Amino acid sequence: MNIHLIDPDVLWACLSHLNARQQGAAACVCKLFTVLISELQMERPFLVGTVSRIENVFAMLEPKLKAPPTIGLFFATGRLPSDKLNQLVCSLPPALHLINS
């Protein structure tokens, strides 16, 4: 079956149910998916959040993300271990703006 025979609106609706990691993988399938996912990510602003230990934050948020994050607000009580904070920051997209309190 040729994927280009399916209506783009149907494909867009299907792709909208994928999380950010799955959308990234789907964007590599073909140019049509790349364009549809790019449009999808621009049209669907959203906010997700969690309260957790620093080791678990990204693992808890990742399945909820509908697009790669563009901004992050980070609040902490007390001093954080720099190695764990560095690990979290390195796992985020390079274009992300991280604001720390």
PDB file of C-alpha atoms in Angstrom:
ATOM      1  CA  MET A   1       0.000   0.000   0.000  1.00  0.00           C
ATOM      2  CA  ASN A   2       1.305   3.430  -0.943  1.00  0.00           C
ATOM      3  CA  ILE A   3       1.217   5.788   2.069  1.00  0.00           C
ATOM      4  CA  HIS A   4       0.683   8.767  -0.253  1.00  0.00           C
ATOM      5  CA  LEU A   5      -2.746   7.445  -1.241  1.00  0.00           C
ATOM      6  CA  ILE A   6      -4.061   8.062   2.284  1.00  0.00           C
ATOM      7  CA  ASP A   7      -5.586  11.481   2.887  1.00  0.00           C
ATOM      8  CA  PRO A   8      -3.040  13.744   4.667  1.00  0.00           C
ATOM      9  CA  ASP A   9      -5.701  14.773   7.213  1.00  0.00           C
ATOM     10  CA  VAL A  10      -6.123  11.123   8.220  1.00  0.00           C
ATOM     11  CA  LEU A  11      -2.356  10.727   8.547  1.00  0.00           C
ATOM     12  CA  TRP A  12      -2.168  13.958  10.583  1.00  0.00           C
ATOM     13  CA  ALA A  13      -4.863  12.664  12.945  1.00  0.00           C
ATOM     14  CA  CYS A  14      -2.995   9.382  13.391  1.00  0.00           C
ATOM     15  CA  LEU A  15       0.365  11.080  13.960  1.00  0.00           C
ATOM     16  CA  SER A  16      -1.182  13.389  16.557  1.00  0.00           C
ATOM     17  CA  HIS A  17      -1.500  10.441  18.944  1.00  0.00           C
ATOM     18  CA  LEU A  18       2.265   9.835  19.033  1.00  0.00           C
ATOM     19  CA  ASN A  19       4.492  11.260  21.760  1.00  0.00           C
ATOM     20  CA  ALA A  20       7.543  13.393  20.916  1.00  0.00           C
ATOM     21  CA  ARG A  21      10.002  10.471  20.631  1.00  0.00           C
ATOM     22  CA  GLN A  22       7.624   8.501  18.392  1.00  0.00           C
ATOM     23  CA  GLN A  23       7.004  11.586  16.235  1.00  0.00           C
ATOM     24  CA  GLY A  24      10.748  12.003  15.783  1.00  0.00           C
ATOM     25  CA  ALA A  25      11.025   8.422  14.583  1.00  0.00           C
ATOM     26  CA  ALA A  26       8.008   8.793  12.283  1.00  0.00           C
ATOM     27  CA  ALA A  27       9.449  11.983  10.758  1.00  0.00           C
ATOM     28  CA  CYS A  28      12.309   9.860   9.423  1.00  0.00           C
ATOM     29  CA  VAL A  29       9.936   7.609   7.469  1.00  0.00           C
ATOM     30  CA  CYS A  30       9.225   9.959   4.564  1.00  0.00           C
ATOM     31  CA  LYS A  31       9.052  13.635   3.613  1.00  0.00           C
ATOM     32  CA  LEU A  32       5.274  13.676   3.972  1.00  0.00           C
ATOM     33  CA  PHE A  33       5.521  12.563   7.618  1.00  0.00           C
ATOM     34  CA  THR A  34       8.246  15.143   8.227  1.00  0.00           C
ATOM     35  CA  VAL A  35       5.997  17.943   6.966  1.00  0.00           C
ATOM     36  CA  LEU A  36       2.908  16.672   8.795  1.00  0.00           C
ATOM     37  CA  ILE A  37       4.741  16.276  12.114  1.00  0.00           C
ATOM     38  CA  SER A  38       6.324  19.705  11.769  1.00  0.00           C
ATOM     39  CA  GLU A  39       2.864  21.245  11.266  1.00  0.00           C
ATOM     40  CA  LEU A  40       1.444  19.184  14.098  1.00  0.00           C
ATOM     41  CA  GLN A  41       4.108  20.382  16.536  1.00  0.00           C
ATOM     42  CA  MET A  42       3.529  24.024  15.606  1.00  0.00           C
ATOM     43  CA  GLU A  43      -0.259  23.813  15.932  1.00  0.00           C
ATOM     44  CA  ARG A  44      -0.524  22.037  19.259  1.00  0.00           C
ATOM     45  CA  PRO A  45       0.847  24.037  22.161  1.00  0.00           C
ATOM     46  CA  PHE A  46       0.687  22.202  25.446  1.00  0.00           C
ATOM     47  CA  LEU A  47       2.025  22.181  28.959  1.00  0.00           C
ATOM     48  CA  VAL A  48       3.090  19.167  30.971  1.00  0.00           C
ATOM     49  CA  GLY A  49       4.531  19.014  34.431  1.00  0.00           C
ATOM     50  CA  THR A  50       5.542  16.697  37.210  1.00  0.00           C
ATOM     51  CA  VAL A  51       6.832  16.737  40.752  1.00  0.00           C
ATOM     52  CA  SER A  52       9.502  14.145  41.280  1.00  0.00           C
ATOM     53  CA  ARG A  53      13.097  13.421  42.155  1.00  0.00           C
ATOM     54  CA  ILE A  54      15.518  14.731  39.540  1.00  0.00           C
ATOM     55  CA  GLU A  55      16.416  11.192  38.426  1.00  0.00           C
ATOM     56  CA  ASN A  56      12.800  10.502  37.437  1.00  0.00           C
ATOM     57  CA  VAL A  57      11.711  13.812  35.927  1.00  0.00           C
ATOM     58  CA  PHE A  58      12.476  13.205  32.254  1.00  0.00           C
ATOM     59  CA  ALA A  59      11.312   9.581  32.360  1.00  0.00           C
ATOM     60  CA  MET A  60       7.968  10.732  33.767  1.00  0.00           C
ATOM     61  CA  LEU A  61       7.538  13.646  31.338  1.00  0.00           C
ATOM     62  CA  GLU A  62       8.732  12.043  28.099  1.00  0.00           C
ATOM     63  CA  PRO A  63       5.633   9.887  27.447  1.00  0.00           C
ATOM     64  CA  LYS A  64       3.416  12.964  27.963  1.00  0.00           C
ATOM     65  CA  LEU A  65       5.268  15.203  25.496  1.00  0.00           C
ATOM     66  CA  LYS A  66       3.402  15.798  22.236  1.00  0.00           C
ATOM     67  CA  ALA A  67       6.348  17.675  20.694  1.00  0.00           C
ATOM     68  CA  PRO A  68       9.971  18.328  21.583  1.00  0.00           C
ATOM     69  CA  PRO A  69      10.060  20.778  24.494  1.00  0.00           C
ATOM     70  CA  THR A  70      11.038  24.369  23.756  1.00  0.00           C
ATOM     71  CA  ILE A  71      11.092  25.744  27.290  1.00  0.00           C
ATOM     72  CA  GLY A  72      11.488  24.188  30.699  1.00  0.00           C
ATOM     73  CA  LEU A  73      10.884  25.576  34.166  1.00  0.00           C
ATOM     74  CA  PHE A  74      12.852  23.841  36.840  1.00  0.00           C
ATOM     75  CA  PHE A  75      12.169  24.325  40.554  1.00  0.00           C
ATOM     76  CA  ALA A  76      14.115  22.642  43.315  1.00  0.00           C
ATOM     77  CA  THR A  77      14.224  22.697  47.082  1.00  0.00           C
ATOM     78  CA  GLY A  78      17.721  22.434  48.431  1.00  0.00           C
ATOM     79  CA  ARG A  79      20.968  21.799  46.615  1.00  0.00           C
ATOM     80  CA  LEU A  80      20.987  19.368  43.711  1.00  0.00           C
ATOM     81  CA  PRO A  81      23.864  17.048  42.837  1.00  0.00           C
ATOM     82  CA  SER A  82      25.543  18.599  39.792  1.00  0.00           C
ATOM     83  CA  ASP A  83      26.085  15.237  38.073  1.00  0.00           C
ATOM     84  CA  LYS A  84      22.336  14.475  38.123  1.00  0.00           C
ATOM     85  CA  LEU A  85      21.456  17.980  36.957  1.00  0.00           C
ATOM     86  CA  ASN A  86      24.020  17.726  34.125  1.00  0.00           C
ATOM     87  CA  GLN A  87      22.593  14.347  33.109  1.00  0.00           C
ATOM     88  CA  LEU A  88      19.079  15.832  32.907  1.00  0.00           C
ATOM     89  CA  VAL A  89      20.221  18.879  30.928  1.00  0.00           C
ATOM     90  CA  CYS A  90      22.216  16.737  28.466  1.00  0.00           C
ATOM     91  CA  SER A  91      19.140  14.604  27.762  1.00  0.00           C
ATOM     92  CA  LEU A  92      17.131  17.641  26.620  1.00  0.00           C
ATOM     93  CA  PRO A  93      16.981  19.036  23.062  1.00  0.00           C
ATOM     94  CA  PRO A  94      19.726  21.621  22.334  1.00  0.00           C
ATOM     95  CA  ALA A  95      17.170  24.316  21.363  1.00  0.00           C
ATOM     96  CA  LEU A  96      15.413  24.116  24.745  1.00  0.00           C
ATOM     97  CA  HIS A  97      15.484  27.170  27.018  1.00  0.00           C
ATOM     98  CA  LEU A  98      15.838  25.976  30.609  1.00  0.00           C
ATOM     99  CA  ILE A  99      14.916  28.324  33.454  1.00  0.00           C
ATOM    100  CA  ASN A 100      16.093  27.301  36.900  1.00  0.00           C
ATOM    101  CA  SER A 101      14.930  28.813  40.185  1.00  0.00           C
TER     102      SER A 101
END
